[in-house]
mmCIF file of C-alpha atoms in Angstrom:
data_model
loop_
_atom_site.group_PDB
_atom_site.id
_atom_site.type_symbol
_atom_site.label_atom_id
_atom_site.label_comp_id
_atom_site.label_asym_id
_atom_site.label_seq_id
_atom_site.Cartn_x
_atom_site.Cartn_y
_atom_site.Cartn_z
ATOM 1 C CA UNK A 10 127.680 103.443 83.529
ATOM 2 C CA UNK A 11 125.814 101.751 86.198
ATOM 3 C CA UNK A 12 122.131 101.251 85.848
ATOM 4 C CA UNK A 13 121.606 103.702 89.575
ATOM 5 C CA UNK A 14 124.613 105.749 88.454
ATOM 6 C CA UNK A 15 122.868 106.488 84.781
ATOM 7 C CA UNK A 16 119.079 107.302 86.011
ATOM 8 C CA UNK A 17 120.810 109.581 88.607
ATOM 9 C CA UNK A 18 122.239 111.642 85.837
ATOM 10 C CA UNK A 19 119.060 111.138 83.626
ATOM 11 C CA UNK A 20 117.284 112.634 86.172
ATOM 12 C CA UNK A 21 119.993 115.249 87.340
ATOM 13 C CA UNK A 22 119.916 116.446 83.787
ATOM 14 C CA UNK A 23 116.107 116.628 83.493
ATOM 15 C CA UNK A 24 115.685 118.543 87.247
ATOM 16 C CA UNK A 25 118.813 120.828 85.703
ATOM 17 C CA UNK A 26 116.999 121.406 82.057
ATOM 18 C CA UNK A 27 113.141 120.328 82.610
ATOM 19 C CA UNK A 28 112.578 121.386 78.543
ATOM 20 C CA UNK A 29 115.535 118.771 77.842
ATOM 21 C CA UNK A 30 114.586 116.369 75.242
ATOM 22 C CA UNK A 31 115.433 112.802 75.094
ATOM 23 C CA UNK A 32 117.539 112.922 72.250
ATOM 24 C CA UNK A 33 119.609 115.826 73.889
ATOM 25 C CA UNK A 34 119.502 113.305 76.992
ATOM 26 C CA UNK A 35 120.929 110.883 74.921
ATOM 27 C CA UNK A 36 123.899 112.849 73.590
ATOM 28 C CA UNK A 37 124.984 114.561 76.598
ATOM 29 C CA UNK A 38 124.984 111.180 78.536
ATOM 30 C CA UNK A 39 126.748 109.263 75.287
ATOM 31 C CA UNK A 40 123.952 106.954 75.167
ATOM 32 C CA UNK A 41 121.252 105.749 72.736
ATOM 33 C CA UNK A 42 117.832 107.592 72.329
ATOM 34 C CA UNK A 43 116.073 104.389 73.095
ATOM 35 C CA UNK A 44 118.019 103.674 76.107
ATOM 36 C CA UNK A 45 117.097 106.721 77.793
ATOM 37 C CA UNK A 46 113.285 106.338 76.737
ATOM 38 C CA UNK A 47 113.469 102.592 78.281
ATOM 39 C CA UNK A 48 115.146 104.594 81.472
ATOM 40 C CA UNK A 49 112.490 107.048 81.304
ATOM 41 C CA UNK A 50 109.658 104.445 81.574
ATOM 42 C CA UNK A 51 111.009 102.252 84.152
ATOM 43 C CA UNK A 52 111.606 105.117 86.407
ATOM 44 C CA UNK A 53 108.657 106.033 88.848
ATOM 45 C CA UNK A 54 107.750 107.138 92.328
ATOM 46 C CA UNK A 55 109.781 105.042 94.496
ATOM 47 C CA UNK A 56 108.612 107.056 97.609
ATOM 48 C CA UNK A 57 106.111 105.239 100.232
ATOM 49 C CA UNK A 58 102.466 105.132 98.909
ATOM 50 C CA UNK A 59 99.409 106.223 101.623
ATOM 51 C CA UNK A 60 96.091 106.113 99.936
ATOM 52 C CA UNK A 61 93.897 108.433 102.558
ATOM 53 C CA UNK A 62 90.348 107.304 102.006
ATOM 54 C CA UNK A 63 87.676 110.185 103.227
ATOM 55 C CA UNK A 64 85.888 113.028 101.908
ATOM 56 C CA UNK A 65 88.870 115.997 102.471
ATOM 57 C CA UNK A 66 87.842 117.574 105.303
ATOM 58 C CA UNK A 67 90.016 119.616 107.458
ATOM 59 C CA UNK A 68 91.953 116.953 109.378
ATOM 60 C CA UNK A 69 92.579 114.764 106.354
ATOM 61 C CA UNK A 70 93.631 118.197 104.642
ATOM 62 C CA UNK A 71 95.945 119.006 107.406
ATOM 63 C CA UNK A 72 97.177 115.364 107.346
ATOM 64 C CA UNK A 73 97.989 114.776 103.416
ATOM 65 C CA UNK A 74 100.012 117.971 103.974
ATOM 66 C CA UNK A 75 101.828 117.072 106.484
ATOM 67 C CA UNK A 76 102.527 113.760 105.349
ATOM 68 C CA UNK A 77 103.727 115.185 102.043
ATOM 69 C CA UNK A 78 106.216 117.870 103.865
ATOM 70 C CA UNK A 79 107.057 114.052 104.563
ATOM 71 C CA UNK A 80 108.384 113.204 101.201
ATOM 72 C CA UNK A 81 105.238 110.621 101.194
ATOM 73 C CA UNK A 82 103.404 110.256 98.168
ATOM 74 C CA UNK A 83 99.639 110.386 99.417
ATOM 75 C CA UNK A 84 96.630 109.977 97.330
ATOM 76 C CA UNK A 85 92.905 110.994 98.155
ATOM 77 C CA UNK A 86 89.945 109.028 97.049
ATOM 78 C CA UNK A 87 85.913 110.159 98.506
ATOM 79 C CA UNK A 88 84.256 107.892 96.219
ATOM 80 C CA UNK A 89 83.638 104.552 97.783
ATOM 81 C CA UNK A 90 82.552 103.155 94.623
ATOM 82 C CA UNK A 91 86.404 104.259 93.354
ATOM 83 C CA UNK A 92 87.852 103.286 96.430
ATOM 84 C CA UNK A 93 88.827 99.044 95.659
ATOM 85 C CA UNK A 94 89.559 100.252 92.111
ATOM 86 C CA UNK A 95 92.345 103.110 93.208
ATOM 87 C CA UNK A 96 93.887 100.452 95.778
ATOM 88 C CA UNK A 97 94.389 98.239 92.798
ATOM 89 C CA UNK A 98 95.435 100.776 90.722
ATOM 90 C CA UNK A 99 97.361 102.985 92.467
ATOM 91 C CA UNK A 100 99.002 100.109 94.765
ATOM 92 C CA UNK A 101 99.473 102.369 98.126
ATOM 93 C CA UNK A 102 101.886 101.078 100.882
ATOM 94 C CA UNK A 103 98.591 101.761 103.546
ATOM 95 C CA UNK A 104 95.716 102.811 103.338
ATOM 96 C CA UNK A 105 94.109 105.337 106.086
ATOM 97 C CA UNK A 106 90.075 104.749 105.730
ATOM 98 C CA UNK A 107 87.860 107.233 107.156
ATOM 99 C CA UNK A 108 84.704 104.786 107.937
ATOM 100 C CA UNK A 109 81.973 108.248 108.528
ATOM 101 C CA UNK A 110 82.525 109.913 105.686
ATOM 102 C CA UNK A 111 82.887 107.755 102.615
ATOM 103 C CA UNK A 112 79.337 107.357 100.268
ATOM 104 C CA UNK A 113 79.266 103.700 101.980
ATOM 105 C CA UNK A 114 80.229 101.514 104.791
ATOM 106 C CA UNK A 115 83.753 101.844 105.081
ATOM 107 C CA UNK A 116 83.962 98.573 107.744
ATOM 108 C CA UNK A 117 82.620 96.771 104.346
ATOM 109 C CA UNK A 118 85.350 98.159 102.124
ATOM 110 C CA UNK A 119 87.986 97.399 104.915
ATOM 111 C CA UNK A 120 86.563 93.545 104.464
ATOM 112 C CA UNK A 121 86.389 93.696 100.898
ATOM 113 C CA UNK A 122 89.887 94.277 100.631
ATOM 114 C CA UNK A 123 91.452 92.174 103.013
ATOM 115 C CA UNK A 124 89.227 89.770 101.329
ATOM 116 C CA UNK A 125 90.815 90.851 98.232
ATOM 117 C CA UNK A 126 93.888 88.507 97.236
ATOM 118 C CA UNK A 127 95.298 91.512 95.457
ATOM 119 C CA UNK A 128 95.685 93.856 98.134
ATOM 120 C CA UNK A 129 94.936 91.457 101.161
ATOM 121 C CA UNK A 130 98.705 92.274 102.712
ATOM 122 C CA UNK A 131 97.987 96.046 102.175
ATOM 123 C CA UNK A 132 97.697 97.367 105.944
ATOM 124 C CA UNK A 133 94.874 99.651 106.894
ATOM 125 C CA UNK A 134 94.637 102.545 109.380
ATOM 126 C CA UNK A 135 90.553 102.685 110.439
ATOM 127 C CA UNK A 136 90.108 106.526 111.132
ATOM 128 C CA UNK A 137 86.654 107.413 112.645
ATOM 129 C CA UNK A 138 85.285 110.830 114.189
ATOM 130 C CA UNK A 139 82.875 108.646 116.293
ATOM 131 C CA UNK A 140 85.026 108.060 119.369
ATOM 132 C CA UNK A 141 82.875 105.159 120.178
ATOM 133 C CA UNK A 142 84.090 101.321 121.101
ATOM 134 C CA UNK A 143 82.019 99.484 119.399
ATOM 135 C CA UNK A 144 83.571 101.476 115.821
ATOM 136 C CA UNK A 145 86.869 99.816 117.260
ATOM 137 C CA UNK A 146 85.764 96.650 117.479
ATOM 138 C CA UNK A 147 84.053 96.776 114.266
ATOM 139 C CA UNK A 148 87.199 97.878 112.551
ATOM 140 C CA UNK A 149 89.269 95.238 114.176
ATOM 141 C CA UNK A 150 86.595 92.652 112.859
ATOM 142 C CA UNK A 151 86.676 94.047 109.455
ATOM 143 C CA UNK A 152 90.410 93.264 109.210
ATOM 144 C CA UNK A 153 91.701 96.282 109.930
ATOM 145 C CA UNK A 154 95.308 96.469 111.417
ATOM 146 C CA UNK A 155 94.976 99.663 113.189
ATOM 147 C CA UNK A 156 92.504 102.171 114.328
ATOM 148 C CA UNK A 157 92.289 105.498 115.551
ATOM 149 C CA UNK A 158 89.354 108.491 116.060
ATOM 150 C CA UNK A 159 89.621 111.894 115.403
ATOM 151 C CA UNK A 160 90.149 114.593 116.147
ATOM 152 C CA UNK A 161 93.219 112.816 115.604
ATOM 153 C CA UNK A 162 96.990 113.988 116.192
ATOM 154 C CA UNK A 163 98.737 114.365 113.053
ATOM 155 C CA UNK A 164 102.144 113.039 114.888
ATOM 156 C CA UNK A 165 99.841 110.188 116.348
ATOM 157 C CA UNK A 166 98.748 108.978 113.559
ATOM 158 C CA UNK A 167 101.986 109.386 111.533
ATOM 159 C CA UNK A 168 103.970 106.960 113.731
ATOM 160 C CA UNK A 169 101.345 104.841 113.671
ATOM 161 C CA UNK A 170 100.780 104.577 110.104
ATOM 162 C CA UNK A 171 104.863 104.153 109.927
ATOM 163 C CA UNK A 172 104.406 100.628 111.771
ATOM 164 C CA UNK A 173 102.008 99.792 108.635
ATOM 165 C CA UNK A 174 105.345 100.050 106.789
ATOM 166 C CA UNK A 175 107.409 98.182 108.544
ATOM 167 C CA UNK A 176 105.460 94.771 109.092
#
Protein backbone atom coordinates (compact mmCIF):
# COMPACT_ATOMS: atom_id res chain seq x y z
CA UNK A 1 0.00 0.00 0.00
CA UNK A 2 1.00 3.51 -0.37
CA UNK A 3 2.39 5.36 2.56
CA UNK A 4 -1.04 8.23 2.18
CA UNK A 5 -3.17 5.28 1.05
CA UNK A 6 -2.16 3.12 4.43
CA UNK A 7 -2.50 6.07 7.21
CA UNK A 8 -5.87 6.81 5.47
CA UNK A 9 -7.08 3.39 6.37
CA UNK A 10 -5.14 3.44 9.76
CA UNK A 11 -7.01 6.22 10.57
CA UNK A 12 -10.40 5.19 8.83
CA UNK A 13 -10.21 2.13 10.98
CA UNK A 14 -9.44 3.96 14.25
CA UNK A 15 -12.41 6.90 13.57
CA UNK A 16 -14.63 3.49 12.62
CA UNK A 17 -13.47 1.43 15.99
CA UNK A 18 -11.84 4.21 18.43
CA UNK A 19 -11.23 1.02 21.16
CA UNK A 20 -9.26 -0.70 18.13
CA UNK A 21 -5.94 -1.85 19.20
CA UNK A 22 -2.83 -1.79 17.25
CA UNK A 23 -2.40 -5.29 16.92
CA UNK A 24 -6.07 -5.63 15.58
CA UNK A 25 -4.86 -2.59 13.29
CA UNK A 26 -2.23 -4.62 12.19
CA UNK A 27 -4.20 -7.70 11.16
CA UNK A 28 -7.06 -6.17 9.54
CA UNK A 29 -4.67 -3.98 7.37
CA UNK A 30 -2.17 -7.25 6.74
CA UNK A 31 0.59 -5.37 8.18
CA UNK A 32 3.14 -5.63 11.03
CA UNK A 33 2.35 -4.41 14.65
CA UNK A 34 5.38 -2.23 14.51
CA UNK A 35 4.54 -0.73 11.29
CA UNK A 36 1.37 0.60 12.39
CA UNK A 37 2.93 1.92 15.79
CA UNK A 38 5.75 3.76 13.53
CA UNK A 39 2.43 5.06 11.45
CA UNK A 40 0.84 5.94 14.58
CA UNK A 41 3.73 8.20 15.76
CA UNK A 42 4.52 9.95 12.66
CA UNK A 43 0.98 10.93 12.21
CA UNK A 44 -0.07 14.38 13.79
CA UNK A 45 -2.10 17.50 13.32
CA UNK A 46 -1.41 18.52 9.90
CA UNK A 47 -4.09 21.33 10.15
CA UNK A 48 -2.82 25.18 10.27
CA UNK A 49 -1.45 26.14 13.77
CA UNK A 50 -2.73 29.84 15.38
CA UNK A 51 -1.31 30.33 18.78
CA UNK A 52 -3.87 33.25 20.20
CA UNK A 53 -1.87 34.97 22.88
CA UNK A 54 -4.33 36.91 25.54
CA UNK A 55 -6.06 36.31 28.66
CA UNK A 56 -9.61 34.57 27.11
CA UNK A 57 -11.82 37.15 27.21
CA UNK A 58 -14.92 37.33 25.23
CA UNK A 59 -13.60 38.30 21.79
CA UNK A 60 -10.68 35.90 21.87
CA UNK A 61 -13.42 33.30 23.10
CA UNK A 62 -15.64 34.12 20.27
CA UNK A 63 -12.58 34.05 17.94
CA UNK A 64 -10.83 30.52 18.89
CA UNK A 65 -14.38 29.27 18.20
CA UNK A 66 -14.85 30.47 15.24
CA UNK A 67 -11.59 29.76 13.97
CA UNK A 68 -11.98 26.15 15.07
CA UNK A 69 -15.61 25.76 13.23
CA UNK A 70 -12.57 26.56 10.80
CA UNK A 71 -10.90 23.25 10.97
CA UNK A 72 -7.86 25.46 12.54
CA UNK A 73 -6.05 24.08 15.28
CA UNK A 74 -5.79 27.16 17.77
CA UNK A 75 -4.02 27.20 21.00
CA UNK A 76 -4.42 29.75 23.99
CA UNK A 77 -1.59 30.85 26.15
CA UNK A 78 -2.25 34.06 29.14
CA UNK A 79 0.99 33.53 30.68
CA UNK A 80 3.60 35.76 29.20
CA UNK A 81 6.23 34.04 31.01
CA UNK A 82 4.83 30.68 28.92
CA UNK A 83 4.31 32.56 25.97
CA UNK A 84 8.22 32.17 23.95
CA UNK A 85 8.22 28.66 25.46
CA UNK A 86 4.62 27.48 23.78
CA UNK A 87 5.79 29.20 20.36
CA UNK A 88 8.75 26.91 20.51
CA UNK A 89 6.95 24.18 21.58
CA UNK A 90 3.90 24.13 20.05
CA UNK A 91 5.34 25.61 16.59
CA UNK A 92 1.99 27.67 15.50
CA UNK A 93 1.66 28.81 11.80
CA UNK A 94 0.82 32.67 13.47
CA UNK A 95 0.57 33.90 16.27
CA UNK A 96 -2.35 36.56 17.24
CA UNK A 97 -0.80 38.61 20.42
CA UNK A 98 -3.08 40.54 22.47
CA UNK A 99 -0.44 43.37 23.73
CA UNK A 100 -3.20 44.73 26.95
CA UNK A 101 -3.83 41.81 28.44
CA UNK A 102 -0.85 39.51 28.77
CA UNK A 103 1.12 39.64 32.56
CA UNK A 104 3.85 41.74 30.45
CA UNK A 105 4.63 43.89 27.56
CA UNK A 106 3.45 42.12 24.72
CA UNK A 107 5.44 44.76 22.09
CA UNK A 108 8.58 43.07 24.07
CA UNK A 109 7.50 39.50 23.42
CA UNK A 110 6.63 40.45 19.73
CA UNK A 111 10.60 41.58 19.64
CA UNK A 112 11.77 38.75 21.49
CA UNK A 113 10.56 36.49 19.02
CA UNK A 114 11.29 37.94 15.87
CA UNK A 115 14.56 38.25 17.54
CA UNK A 116 14.33 34.65 18.10
CA UNK A 117 16.14 32.57 15.21
CA UNK A 118 13.72 29.80 16.03
CA UNK A 119 10.56 31.33 15.36
CA UNK A 120 11.83 34.64 13.66
CA UNK A 121 9.71 33.67 10.22
CA UNK A 122 6.63 32.94 12.46
CA UNK A 123 4.16 35.92 11.44
CA UNK A 124 2.37 37.84 14.12
CA UNK A 125 -1.09 39.46 14.24
CA UNK A 126 -0.70 42.55 17.09
CA UNK A 127 -4.34 42.66 18.56
CA UNK A 128 -4.92 45.64 20.97
CA UNK A 129 -8.28 47.02 22.63
CA UNK A 130 -6.51 50.47 22.78
CA UNK A 131 -7.54 51.88 19.40
CA UNK A 132 -4.71 54.26 19.67
CA UNK A 133 -1.82 55.04 16.83
CA UNK A 134 0.91 55.14 18.60
CA UNK A 135 0.03 51.01 19.75
CA UNK A 136 0.30 50.66 15.81
CA UNK A 137 3.35 52.03 15.42
CA UNK A 138 4.74 50.34 18.33
CA UNK A 139 3.66 47.01 17.00
CA UNK A 140 5.03 47.66 13.60
CA UNK A 141 8.43 48.55 15.39
CA UNK A 142 8.35 45.48 17.42
CA UNK A 143 8.33 43.36 14.24
CA UNK A 144 5.05 42.67 14.00
CA UNK A 145 3.56 41.85 10.49
CA UNK A 146 0.10 42.89 11.13
CA UNK A 147 -2.04 44.73 13.53
CA UNK A 148 -5.45 45.23 14.38
CA UNK A 149 -7.70 46.72 17.62
CA UNK A 150 -10.62 45.42 18.98
CA UNK A 151 -13.46 45.23 19.22
CA UNK A 152 -12.32 43.42 16.34
CA UNK A 153 -14.42 41.60 13.48
CA UNK A 154 -14.04 38.01 13.67
CA UNK A 155 -14.23 37.86 9.59
CA UNK A 156 -11.65 40.84 9.70
CA UNK A 157 -9.32 39.40 11.41
CA UNK A 158 -9.69 35.89 9.90
CA UNK A 159 -8.69 37.02 6.38
CA UNK A 160 -6.17 38.81 7.73
CA UNK A 161 -4.54 36.27 9.73
CA UNK A 162 -4.99 33.95 6.38
CA UNK A 163 -2.34 36.34 4.57
CA UNK A 164 0.06 35.28 7.64
CA UNK A 165 -0.26 31.88 5.91
CA UNK A 166 0.37 32.51 2.74
CA UNK A 167 3.70 34.66 2.77
Amino acid sequence: MYNNTLNHEILKLIKEQPEISEKNIARTLSITEDAVKARLADLRDVRDKILIMGNGHNNYHNLRNELEAENYNVVNVSDALLALETVKEERPDIVLLDTASLNADGFEICRQLKANPKCWWIPIMVLSERNKAEDSIKAFKSGADDFISTPFNTLETESQSWNGFET
